[in-house]
PDB file of C-alpha atoms in Angstrom:
ATOM      1  CA  MET A 295     178.175  31.760 116.910  1.00  0.00           C
ATOM      2  CA  ASP A 296     176.980  31.158 121.171  1.00  0.00           C
ATOM      3  CA  ILE A 297     179.111  31.083 124.451  1.00  0.00           C
ATOM      4  CA  ALA A 298     178.847  27.186 124.302  1.00  0.00           C
ATOM      5  CA  SER A 299     180.302  27.217 120.844  1.00  0.00           C
ATOM      6  CA  ILE A 300     183.197  30.204 122.022  1.00  0.00           C
ATOM      7  CA  GLU A 301     183.617  27.627 125.127  1.00  0.00           C
ATOM      8  CA  LYS A 302     184.416  24.571 123.262  1.00  0.00           C
ATOM      9  CA  LEU A 303     186.735  26.475 120.820  1.00  0.00           C
ATOM     10  CA  ILE A 304     188.654  27.910 124.305  1.00  0.00           C
ATOM     11  CA  ALA A 305     188.906  24.185 125.920  1.00  0.00           C
ATOM     12  CA  ALA A 306     190.057  22.669 122.366  1.00  0.00           C
ATOM     13  CA  LEU A 307     192.551  25.297 122.317  1.00  0.00           C
ATOM     14  CA  GLU A 308     193.840  24.693 126.133  1.00  0.00           C
ATOM     15  CA  ARG A 309     194.067  20.696 125.034  1.00  0.00           C
ATOM     16  CA  SER A 310     196.046  21.095 122.056  1.00  0.00           C
ATOM     17  CA  SER A 311     199.476  22.013 121.506  1.00  0.00           C
ATOM     18  CA  LEU A 312     198.449  25.517 119.209  1.00  0.00           C
ATOM     19  CA  ALA A 313     199.626  28.675 120.715  1.00  0.00           C
ATOM     20  CA  TYR A 314     197.052  31.026 118.768  1.00  0.00           C
ATOM     21  CA  LEU A 315     193.267  30.280 117.403  1.00  0.00           C
ATOM     22  CA  GLU A 316     191.541  32.689 115.172  1.00  0.00           C
ATOM     23  CA  TYR A 317     188.116  32.400 113.949  1.00  0.00           C
ATOM     24  CA  GLN A 318     185.994  34.445 111.637  1.00  0.00           C
ATOM     25  CA  ASP A 319     183.132  34.266 109.918  1.00  0.00           C
ATOM     26  CA  SER A 320     180.427  37.067 108.701  1.00  0.00           C
ATOM     27  CA  SER A 321     179.332  37.967 112.482  1.00  0.00           C
ATOM     28  CA  ILE A 322     182.481  37.392 114.213  1.00  0.00           C
ATOM     29  CA  ARG A 323     186.045  37.860 114.587  1.00  0.00           C
ATOM     30  CA  LEU A 324     187.897  35.680 117.567  1.00  0.00           C
ATOM     31  CA  CYS A 325     191.384  35.513 118.591  1.00  0.00           C
ATOM     32  CA  LEU A 326     192.279  32.992 120.938  1.00  0.00           C
ATOM     33  CA  LYS A 327     195.977  32.756 122.340  1.00  0.00           C
ATOM     34  CA  LYS A 328     197.447  30.623 125.082  1.00  0.00           C
ATOM     35  CA  GLY A 329     200.348  32.036 127.903  1.00  0.00           C
ATOM     36  CA  GLY A 330     201.341  35.559 127.015  1.00  0.00           C
ATOM     37  CA  SER A 331     200.299  39.028 129.067  1.00  0.00           C
ATOM     38  CA  GLY A 332     197.076  39.933 127.560  1.00  0.00           C
ATOM     39  CA  LEU A 333     195.967  41.027 124.083  1.00  0.00           C
ATOM     40  CA  GLU A 334     198.195  42.194 121.658  1.00  0.00           C
ATOM     41  CA  VAL A 335     197.903  45.682 119.701  1.00  0.00           C
ATOM     42  CA  GLN A 336     195.217  44.648 116.992  1.00  0.00           C
ATOM     43  CA  PRO A 337     195.328  46.069 113.371  1.00  0.00           C
ATOM     44  CA  PRO A 338     193.677  49.272 112.619  1.00  0.00           C
ATOM     45  CA  LEU A 339     189.770  48.909 112.021  1.00  0.00           C
ATOM     46  CA  PRO A 340     188.518  49.231 108.847  1.00  0.00           C
ATOM     47  CA  ALA A 341     187.185  53.141 107.735  1.00  0.00           C
ATOM     48  CA  SER A 342     183.667  51.396 108.016  1.00  0.00           C
ATOM     49  CA  LEU A 343     183.784  50.170 111.659  1.00  0.00           C
ATOM     50  CA  ALA A 344     186.155  53.470 112.773  1.00  0.00           C
ATOM     51  CA  ALA A 345     183.568  55.798 111.373  1.00  0.00           C
ATOM     52  CA  SER A 346     180.962  53.516 113.384  1.00  0.00           C
ATOM     53  CA  ALA A 347     182.211  53.612 116.748  1.00  0.00           C
ATOM     54  CA  LYS A 348     180.467  55.515 119.198  1.00  0.00           C
ATOM     55  CA  GLU A 349     182.457  58.265 121.268  1.00  0.00           C
ATOM     56  CA  PRO A 350     181.514  58.754 124.904  1.00  0.00           C
ATOM     57  CA  GLU A 351     182.257  61.445 127.000  1.00  0.00           C
ATOM     58  CA  ARG A 352     186.064  62.328 127.612  1.00  0.00           C
ATOM     59  CA  LEU A 353     188.116  62.604 130.835  1.00  0.00           C
ATOM     60  CA  LYS A 354     190.405  65.516 129.437  1.00  0.00           C
ATOM     61  CA  ALA A 355     194.003  66.384 130.939  1.00  0.00           C
ATOM     62  CA  ASP A 356     192.572  69.072 133.130  1.00  0.00           C
ATOM     63  CA  GLY A 357     190.380  66.573 134.836  1.00  0.00           C
ATOM     64  CA  GLY A 358     187.297  67.675 133.144  1.00  0.00           C
ATOM     65  CA  VAL A 359     184.941  66.052 131.148  1.00  0.00           C
ATOM     66  CA  SER A 360     183.602  67.249 127.654  1.00  0.00           C
ATOM     67  CA  ALA A 361     181.685  65.705 124.757  1.00  0.00           C
ATOM     68  CA  GLY A 362     182.081  65.656 120.906  1.00  0.00           C
ATOM     69  CA  THR A 363     184.694  65.264 118.580  1.00  0.00           C
ATOM     70  CA  GLN A 364     188.067  66.690 117.686  1.00  0.00           C
ATOM     71  CA  ALA A 365     189.682  67.607 114.139  1.00  0.00           C
ATOM     72  CA  GLN A 366     191.519  64.526 113.213  1.00  0.00           C
ATOM     73  CA  ASP A 367     195.407  65.046 113.714  1.00  0.00           C
ATOM     74  CA  GLU A 368     198.005  62.496 112.399  1.00  0.00           C
ATOM     75  CA  ASN A 369     199.604  63.031 115.895  1.00  0.00           C
ATOM     76  CA  ILE A 370     196.550  61.417 117.723  1.00  0.00           C
ATOM     77  CA  ILE A 371     196.571  57.544 118.053  1.00  0.00           C
ATOM     78  CA  THR A 372     193.466  55.851 118.728  1.00  0.00           C
ATOM     79  CA  VAL A 373     193.458  52.728 120.839  1.00  0.00           C
ATOM     80  CA  VAL A 374     189.871  50.556 120.470  1.00  0.00           C
ATOM     81  CA  SER A 375     188.961  47.390 122.002  1.00  0.00           C
ATOM     82  CA  PRO A 376     189.565  44.247 120.072  1.00  0.00           C
ATOM     83  CA  ILE A 377     186.583  42.357 122.419  1.00  0.00           C
ATOM     84  CA  VAL A 378     183.250  43.087 123.668  1.00  0.00           C
ATOM     85  CA  GLY A 379     183.778  43.285 127.500  1.00  0.00           C
ATOM     86  CA  SER A 380     184.164  45.196 130.938  1.00  0.00           C
ATOM     87  CA  VAL A 381     186.745  47.928 130.632  1.00  0.00           C
ATOM     88  CA  TYR A 382     188.854  48.709 133.543  1.00  0.00           C
ATOM     89  CA  ARG A 383     191.197  51.526 134.533  1.00  0.00           C
ATOM     90  CA  SER A 384     192.848  49.856 137.243  1.00  0.00           C
ATOM     91  CA  ARG A 385     193.758  46.158 138.368  1.00  0.00           C
ATOM     92  CA  GLU A 386     192.138  45.720 141.740  1.00  0.00           C
ATOM     93  CA  PRO A 387     189.335  47.911 142.615  1.00  0.00           C
ATOM     94  CA  GLY A 388     190.146  50.600 144.669  1.00  0.00           C
ATOM     95  CA  GLN A 389     193.626  50.932 143.073  1.00  0.00           C
ATOM     96  CA  GLU A 390     194.876  54.031 141.426  1.00  0.00           C
ATOM     97  CA  PRO A 391     194.464  53.951 137.709  1.00  0.00           C
ATOM     98  CA  LEU A 392     196.937  52.182 135.540  1.00  0.00           C
ATOM     99  CA  VAL A 393     196.613  55.546 133.659  1.00  0.00           C
ATOM    100  CA  SER A 394     195.119  58.706 134.073  1.00  0.00           C
ATOM    101  CA  ALA A 395     194.423  61.423 131.220  1.00  0.00           C
ATOM    102  CA  GLY A 396     197.726  63.550 130.817  1.00  0.00           C
ATOM    103  CA  LYS A 397     200.307  61.219 131.935  1.00  0.00           C
ATOM    104  CA  LYS A 398     203.009  59.905 129.476  1.00  0.00           C
ATOM    105  CA  VAL A 399     203.441  55.869 128.356  1.00  0.00           C
ATOM    106  CA  LEU A 400     205.887  53.578 126.301  1.00  0.00           C
ATOM    107  CA  ALA A 401     204.768  51.728 123.955  1.00  0.00           C
ATOM    108  CA  GLY A 402     204.003  48.375 125.196  1.00  0.00           C
ATOM    109  CA  ASP A 403     202.911  50.109 128.864  1.00  0.00           C
ATOM    110  CA  VAL A 404     199.404  48.800 130.088  1.00  0.00           C
ATOM    111  CA  LEU A 405     196.228  51.185 129.926  1.00  0.00           C
ATOM    112  CA  GLY A 406     193.779  49.377 131.029  1.00  0.00           C
ATOM    113  CA  LEU A 407     192.035  46.100 131.216  1.00  0.00           C
ATOM    114  CA  ILE A 408     189.299  44.413 129.569  1.00  0.00           C
ATOM    115  CA  GLU A 409     187.199  41.765 130.963  1.00  0.00           C
ATOM    116  CA  ALA A 410     185.552  38.678 128.761  1.00  0.00           C
ATOM    117  CA  MET A 411     184.390  35.652 130.303  1.00  0.00           C
ATOM    118  CA  LYS A 412     185.802  36.156 133.472  1.00  0.00           C
ATOM    119  CA  MET A 413     189.377  36.448 132.067  1.00  0.00           C
ATOM    120  CA  PHE A 414     191.421  39.724 131.994  1.00  0.00           C
ATOM    121  CA  ASN A 415     193.325  41.159 129.051  1.00  0.00           C
ATOM    122  CA  GLU A 416     195.364  43.677 128.731  1.00  0.00           C
ATOM    123  CA  ILE A 417     195.215  47.093 126.831  1.00  0.00           C
ATOM    124  CA  LYS A 418     198.411  47.923 125.716  1.00  0.00           C
ATOM    125  CA  ALA A 419     199.951  51.608 124.444  1.00  0.00           C
ATOM    126  CA  PRO A 420     200.817  50.837 120.814  1.00  0.00           C
ATOM    127  CA  CYS A 421     203.160  53.747 120.769  1.00  0.00           C
ATOM    128  CA  ALA A 422     205.418  56.431 123.062  1.00  0.00           C
ATOM    129  CA  GLY A 423     203.354  59.603 123.693  1.00  0.00           C
ATOM    130  CA  THR A 424     200.932  61.422 126.184  1.00  0.00           C
ATOM    131  CA  VAL A 425     197.380  60.005 126.949  1.00  0.00           C
ATOM    132  CA  SER A 426     195.128  62.750 125.853  1.00  0.00           C
ATOM    133  CA  ASP A 427     191.661  61.266 126.272  1.00  0.00           C
ATOM    134  CA  ILE A 428     190.220  58.260 128.320  1.00  0.00           C
ATOM    135  CA  LEU A 429     186.949  57.482 126.620  1.00  0.00           C
ATOM    136  CA  PHE A 430     185.080  55.161 129.194  1.00  0.00           C
ATOM    137  CA  GLU A 431     184.123  54.816 132.620  1.00  0.00           C
ATOM    138  CA  ASP A 432     185.186  52.281 135.104  1.00  0.00           C
ATOM    139  CA  GLY A 433     183.338  49.317 134.719  1.00  0.00           C
ATOM    140  CA  ASP A 434     181.651  50.382 131.114  1.00  0.00           C
ATOM    141  CA  LEU A 435     180.972  47.412 128.841  1.00  0.00           C
ATOM    142  CA  ALA A 436     183.038  48.106 125.536  1.00  0.00           C
ATOM    143  CA  GLU A 437     181.695  47.076 122.427  1.00  0.00           C
ATOM    144  CA  PHE A 438     184.137  45.670 119.565  1.00  0.00           C
ATOM    145  CA  GLY A 439     185.833  48.740 117.650  1.00  0.00           C
ATOM    146  CA  ALA A 440     184.847  51.190 120.542  1.00  0.00           C
ATOM    147  CA  VAL A 441     187.448  54.028 121.228  1.00  0.00           C
ATOM    148  CA  LEU A 442     188.891  53.579 124.794  1.00  0.00           C
ATOM    149  CA  PHE A 443     191.916  55.843 124.566  1.00  0.00           C
ATOM    150  CA  LYS A 444     193.640  58.463 122.596  1.00  0.00           C
ATOM    151  CA  ILE A 445     197.296  59.304 122.601  1.00  0.00           C
ATOM    152  CA  HIS A 446     199.133  61.857 121.391  1.00  0.00           C
ATOM    153  CA  LYS A 447     202.155  60.472 119.575  1.00  0.00           C
ATOM    154  CA  ASP A 448     205.888  61.727 120.897  1.00  0.00           C
TER     155      ASP A 448
END
């Protein structure tokens, strides 16, 4: 699906009385929603996609950076990118990040933003806990399914 087709779908949704539109084929899954405050929490990725998600360097709670993976812990919740776009830690350049490693969050708190097609979408915490890892640098391009945050569930 090309950008022009996506833009036509967006325009059609804006003109319609529909509030939500979902399109999927073998190469793309597109979810459009009118109004609201941003993206909703997406269902977990299929195991095949989750296993293929590349994990970049992580910002640790102590401020250092480490690479690699840690053992799976059922109390660690991963927050993945539901779309392709540029990810940001703050609402405006120069502002304090919305969250940092070691910060406590509640379910629904905004963790970051994804910019796609000049629209900003909020990434929200799926549960209460402590942000244990931030897996991107401000302005990075996130692929669909890329792990962005890890939260240690309370």
